[in-house]
Structures are given as C-alpha cells and as structure tokens.
mmCIF file of C-alpha atoms in Angstrom:
data_model
loop_
_atom_site.group_PDB
_atom_site.id
_atom_site.type_symbol
_atom_site.label_atom_id
_atom_site.label_comp_id
_atom_site.label_asym_id
_atom_site.label_seq_id
_atom_site.Cartn_x
_atom_site.Cartn_y
_atom_site.Cartn_z
ATOM 1 C CA MET A 5 0.000 0.000 0.000
ATOM 2 C CA SER A 6 0.984 3.549 -0.578
ATOM 3 C CA ASP A 7 0.187 6.295 1.894
ATOM 4 C CA THR A 8 1.105 9.303 -0.253
ATOM 5 C CA ASN A 9 -2.448 10.620 -0.671
ATOM 6 C CA GLU A 10 -4.097 10.057 2.707
ATOM 7 C CA GLY A 11 -7.460 11.334 1.505
ATOM 8 C CA ALA A 12 -7.992 8.842 -1.308
ATOM 9 C CA HIS A 13 -8.329 5.094 -0.881
ATOM 10 C CA VAL A 14 -8.852 2.513 -3.623
ATOM 11 C CA VAL A 15 -9.840 -1.015 -2.643
ATOM 12 C CA ILE A 16 -9.437 -3.745 -5.232
ATOM 13 C CA ILE A 17 -11.878 -6.551 -4.408
ATOM 14 C CA THR A 18 -10.905 -9.858 -5.950
ATOM 15 C CA GLY A 19 -10.808 -13.537 -5.180
ATOM 16 C CA LEU A 20 -12.337 -16.841 -6.059
ATOM 17 C CA SER A 21 -15.693 -17.041 -7.793
ATOM 18 C CA GLY A 22 -18.334 -17.783 -5.192
ATOM 19 C CA ALA A 23 -16.239 -16.538 -2.270
ATOM 20 C CA GLY A 24 -18.280 -13.387 -1.654
ATOM 21 C CA ARG A 25 -16.989 -10.579 -3.870
ATOM 22 C CA SER A 26 -20.498 -9.250 -4.475
ATOM 23 C CA GLN A 27 -21.263 -9.299 -0.766
ATOM 24 C CA ALA A 28 -17.985 -7.480 -0.054
ATOM 25 C CA ALA A 29 -18.831 -4.873 -2.692
ATOM 26 C CA ASN A 30 -22.224 -4.322 -1.065
ATOM 27 C CA VAL A 31 -20.617 -3.817 2.356
ATOM 28 C CA LEU A 32 -18.105 -1.302 1.039
ATOM 29 C CA GLU A 33 -20.862 0.537 -0.812
ATOM 30 C CA ASP A 34 -22.893 0.666 2.410
ATOM 31 C CA ILE A 35 -20.000 2.317 4.259
ATOM 32 C CA GLY A 36 -19.496 4.985 1.624
ATOM 33 C CA TYR A 37 -17.300 3.577 -1.115
ATOM 34 C CA PHE A 38 -18.086 4.230 -4.771
ATOM 35 C CA VAL A 39 -18.164 0.644 -6.149
ATOM 36 C CA VAL A 40 -17.700 -0.626 -9.700
ATOM 37 C CA ASP A 41 -18.096 -4.341 -10.461
ATOM 38 C CA ASN A 42 -16.558 -6.446 -13.238
ATOM 39 C CA LEU A 43 -14.094 -3.862 -14.476
ATOM 40 C CA PRO A 44 -11.120 -4.965 -16.586
ATOM 41 C CA THR A 45 -7.919 -4.232 -14.666
ATOM 42 C CA GLU A 46 -6.637 -2.145 -17.585
ATOM 43 C CA LEU A 47 -9.413 0.379 -16.885
ATOM 44 C CA ILE A 48 -8.956 0.797 -13.126
ATOM 45 C CA SER A 49 -6.595 3.766 -13.370
ATOM 46 C CA ASN A 50 -8.834 5.485 -15.931
ATOM 47 C CA LEU A 51 -11.902 4.963 -13.739
ATOM 48 C CA VAL A 52 -10.179 6.325 -10.649
ATOM 49 C CA LYS A 53 -9.004 9.389 -12.575
ATOM 50 C CA SER A 54 -12.413 9.975 -14.141
ATOM 51 C CA VAL A 55 -14.206 9.986 -10.789
ATOM 52 C CA GLY A 56 -11.654 12.382 -9.318
ATOM 53 C CA ALA A 57 -10.099 10.291 -6.529
ATOM 54 C CA ALA A 58 -6.764 12.105 -6.593
ATOM 55 C CA GLU A 59 -8.518 15.479 -6.426
ATOM 56 C CA GLY A 60 -10.704 14.347 -3.545
ATOM 57 C CA SER A 61 -14.140 14.463 -5.199
ATOM 58 C CA ARG A 62 -14.527 10.725 -4.537
ATOM 59 C CA SER A 63 -12.080 9.664 -1.908
ATOM 60 C CA ARG A 64 -13.165 6.048 -1.373
ATOM 61 C CA ILE A 65 -13.440 3.764 -4.387
ATOM 62 C CA ALA A 66 -13.774 -0.009 -4.567
ATOM 63 C CA VAL A 67 -13.367 -1.984 -7.786
ATOM 64 C CA VAL A 68 -14.315 -5.646 -8.211
ATOM 65 C CA VAL A 69 -11.981 -7.472 -10.613
ATOM 66 C CA ASP A 70 -11.959 -11.169 -11.358
ATOM 67 C CA THR A 71 -11.816 -13.886 -13.978
ATOM 68 C CA ARG A 72 -14.909 -12.585 -15.777
ATOM 69 C CA ALA A 73 -12.809 -9.677 -17.064
ATOM 70 C CA GLY A 74 -9.621 -11.712 -17.579
ATOM 71 C CA MET A 75 -7.786 -10.486 -14.479
ATOM 72 C CA ASP A 76 -4.425 -12.007 -13.601
ATOM 73 C CA ALA A 77 -1.562 -11.104 -11.260
ATOM 74 C CA GLU A 78 0.410 -9.244 -13.915
ATOM 75 C CA SER A 79 -2.485 -7.019 -15.004
ATOM 76 C CA LEU A 80 -3.358 -6.310 -11.367
ATOM 77 C CA ASP A 81 0.261 -5.376 -10.609
ATOM 78 C CA LEU A 82 0.270 -2.941 -13.539
ATOM 79 C CA ALA A 83 -2.951 -1.332 -12.309
ATOM 80 C CA LEU A 84 -1.525 -0.980 -8.798
ATOM 81 C CA ILE A 85 1.645 0.617 -10.165
ATOM 82 C CA ASP A 86 -0.495 3.213 -11.964
ATOM 83 C CA LEU A 87 -2.487 3.955 -8.806
ATOM 84 C CA HIS A 88 0.647 4.270 -6.673
ATOM 85 C CA ARG A 89 2.227 6.553 -9.269
ATOM 86 C CA ASP A 90 -0.833 8.793 -8.892
ATOM 87 C CA GLY A 91 -0.261 8.871 -5.130
ATOM 88 C CA LEU A 92 -3.308 6.813 -4.204
ATOM 89 C CA ARG A 93 -3.491 4.530 -1.201
ATOM 90 C CA THR A 94 -4.553 1.034 -2.248
ATOM 91 C CA THR A 95 -5.677 -2.149 -0.579
ATOM 92 C CA VAL A 96 -6.153 -5.482 -2.330
ATOM 93 C CA LEU A 97 -8.914 -7.503 -0.662
ATOM 94 C CA PHE A 98 -8.843 -11.195 -1.605
ATOM 95 C CA LEU A 99 -11.817 -13.423 -0.802
ATOM 96 C CA ALA A 100 -11.354 -17.190 -0.633
ATOM 97 C CA ALA A 101 -13.213 -20.280 0.509
ATOM 98 C CA ASP A 102 -12.757 -24.047 0.587
ATOM 99 C CA ASP A 103 -13.471 -25.944 -2.616
ATOM 100 C CA ARG A 104 -16.416 -27.790 -1.083
ATOM 101 C CA VAL A 105 -17.975 -24.514 0.073
ATOM 102 C CA LEU A 106 -17.505 -22.879 -3.328
ATOM 103 C CA ALA A 107 -19.046 -25.902 -5.054
ATOM 104 C CA ARG A 108 -22.017 -25.847 -2.685
ATOM 105 C CA ARG A 109 -22.572 -22.140 -3.337
ATOM 106 C CA PHE A 110 -22.532 -22.661 -7.104
ATOM 107 C CA GLU A 111 -24.922 -25.591 -6.796
ATOM 108 C CA GLU A 112 -27.292 -23.555 -4.601
ATOM 109 C CA THR A 113 -27.383 -20.598 -6.990
ATOM 110 C CA ARG A 114 -27.379 -22.822 -10.088
ATOM 111 C CA ARG A 115 -25.014 -20.404 -11.779
ATOM 112 C CA PRO A 116 -22.184 -21.679 -13.942
ATOM 113 C CA HIS A 117 -18.589 -21.169 -12.858
ATOM 114 C CA PRO A 118 -16.938 -18.531 -15.088
ATOM 115 C CA ILE A 119 -14.127 -20.939 -15.950
ATOM 116 C CA GLU A 120 -15.191 -23.937 -17.985
ATOM 117 C CA ALA A 121 -12.736 -26.716 -17.177
ATOM 118 C CA GLY A 122 -14.812 -29.873 -17.101
ATOM 119 C CA SER A 123 -16.370 -30.457 -13.699
ATOM 120 C CA LEU A 124 -17.181 -27.740 -11.189
ATOM 121 C CA PHE A 125 -14.313 -28.869 -8.957
ATOM 122 C CA GLU A 126 -11.900 -28.720 -11.919
ATOM 123 C CA SER A 127 -13.051 -25.170 -12.691
ATOM 124 C CA ILE A 128 -12.507 -24.140 -9.066
ATOM 125 C CA SER A 129 -9.057 -25.753 -9.094
ATOM 126 C CA VAL A 130 -8.009 -23.960 -12.290
ATOM 127 C CA GLU A 131 -9.153 -20.602 -10.903
ATOM 128 C CA ARG A 132 -7.446 -21.204 -7.539
ATOM 129 C CA ALA A 133 -4.140 -21.996 -9.289
ATOM 130 C CA ALA A 134 -4.455 -18.927 -11.523
ATOM 131 C CA PHE A 135 -5.008 -16.686 -8.478
ATOM 132 C CA GLU A 136 -2.137 -17.984 -6.311
ATOM 133 C CA ASP A 137 0.061 -14.947 -7.029
ATOM 134 C CA VAL A 138 -2.840 -12.524 -6.598
ATOM 135 C CA ARG A 139 -3.643 -14.022 -3.198
ATOM 136 C CA ALA A 140 0.025 -13.937 -2.186
ATOM 137 C CA GLY A 141 0.180 -10.210 -2.932
ATOM 138 C CA ALA A 142 -3.115 -9.277 -1.264
ATOM 139 C CA ASP A 143 -3.186 -6.897 1.687
ATOM 140 C CA VAL A 144 -6.328 -8.362 3.242
ATOM 141 C CA ILE A 145 -7.367 -12.009 2.873
ATOM 142 C CA VAL A 146 -10.746 -13.200 4.105
ATOM 143 C CA ASP A 147 -11.667 -16.876 4.064
ATOM 144 C CA THR A 148 -15.457 -16.904 3.869
ATOM 145 C CA SER A 149 -15.846 -20.694 4.210
ATOM 146 C CA GLU A 150 -17.381 -20.560 7.675
ATOM 147 C CA LEU A 151 -18.747 -17.006 7.626
ATOM 148 C CA SER A 152 -22.366 -15.993 7.363
ATOM 149 C CA VAL A 153 -23.186 -12.920 5.294
ATOM 150 C CA HIS A 154 -23.542 -10.988 8.565
ATOM 151 C CA GLU A 155 -20.159 -12.142 9.883
ATOM 152 C CA LEU A 156 -18.501 -11.165 6.599
ATOM 153 C CA ARG A 157 -20.156 -7.746 6.801
ATOM 154 C CA ASP A 158 -18.869 -7.241 10.350
ATOM 155 C CA LYS A 159 -15.304 -8.244 9.418
ATOM 156 C CA LEU A 160 -15.222 -5.931 6.414
ATOM 157 C CA ARG A 161 -16.770 -3.021 8.281
ATOM 158 C CA GLY A 162 -14.122 -3.470 10.956
ATOM 159 C CA ALA A 163 -11.366 -3.491 8.355
ATOM 160 C CA PHE A 164 -12.614 -0.677 6.099
ATOM 161 C CA ALA A 165 -15.128 1.531 7.925
ATOM 162 C CA ASP A 166 -12.548 4.180 8.682
ATOM 163 C CA SER A 167 -10.929 3.748 5.253
ATOM 164 C CA VAL A 168 -7.838 2.528 7.053
ATOM 165 C CA ALA A 169 -6.417 -0.863 6.132
ATOM 166 C CA HIS A 170 -2.989 -2.086 7.095
ATOM 167 C CA ALA A 171 -0.565 -3.825 4.765
ATOM 168 C CA SER A 172 -0.414 -7.594 5.102
ATOM 169 C CA MET A 173 -3.484 -7.593 7.315
ATOM 170 C CA ARG A 174 -5.150 -10.972 7.632
ATOM 171 C CA VAL A 175 -8.823 -11.081 8.540
ATOM 172 C CA ASP A 176 -9.649 -14.615 9.669
#
C-alpha cells in the first residue's frame, strides 16, 4: 500500500468465484465507497481518474476485478503501479473459501462457474491456481468458508469503515 495521498483510498476486491466478492462490494458501498463491479484491470486507473479520486471528489473507491474480465496477477500489478504513481493509497482484498464450500454455493445458486474446465471442482481448481500470485500479494485475505453474510459484513466493516487498512493484514 501507498500512503502518499491520505485522503484517497482505492480497494481492489478480488478472489475466487463464489467466495463473496459481491457481498464485499455491497458492504463497502454501504459504508461509503463508490463501487464498480466487473471492471477490466486495464481500466482501473482510468476509472479512478475519471471519478476524481486524486482530487478528492470521490475519496473512497472499490473496484471488483476477477476472472470474468480476464484479471491475472500481472495485469493487477500494472494497475496498482499506476495507482501508486498517482499517489493513491490502495488495498487489495482477496476473498477465498474451501473448494467444497464454493461448489455448494454454485450448486445452490445454479449459476455456472466462469471458468469452464470440465467439472465444477476442476473449474474451481483452475481458478485457484491462476489466483495464487494474486492471493500472495493481497493486503487483506478473508476466508469466507465458515462465515455468514452478517459475519462477513462485520469483518469488512471493521477493516474498512474508517478507510484505514494495514498492509499484510489478515482477517480470519
């Protein structure tokens, strides 16, 4: 994280499909973040500039990025470099869950996994492997396997309500 522009904070919400990114986005929106979902990582810097984060017109922004838009560790790193160059404080929030929990969530919602790799468990495995570097570089990691929606909300409010997140913070 960079602390050069204390007034502006950009949270990148990412993680495994089914782990709770949408719920996290809703929580951050509820506590005052301007939230954009499913944005290609190449457009993050442009979005942040267009909404005036560096100038202070929107000081708290959260962007959900994931496999739907082709996100990978390299593209995320490039986006973070751009944000840091602009003096913006950033936090990468990574949401994860056990394979069995992710599979159950997909089965309950009857939505297809965004990665088509044979079985549902194969799709989850491919995505997990692709996100290893992203997870390793995240500032905040939340495992949602055993969390209710309310418990997740409480954890995220505790971590982000004051727009203060600490590097390498683990929220378990």
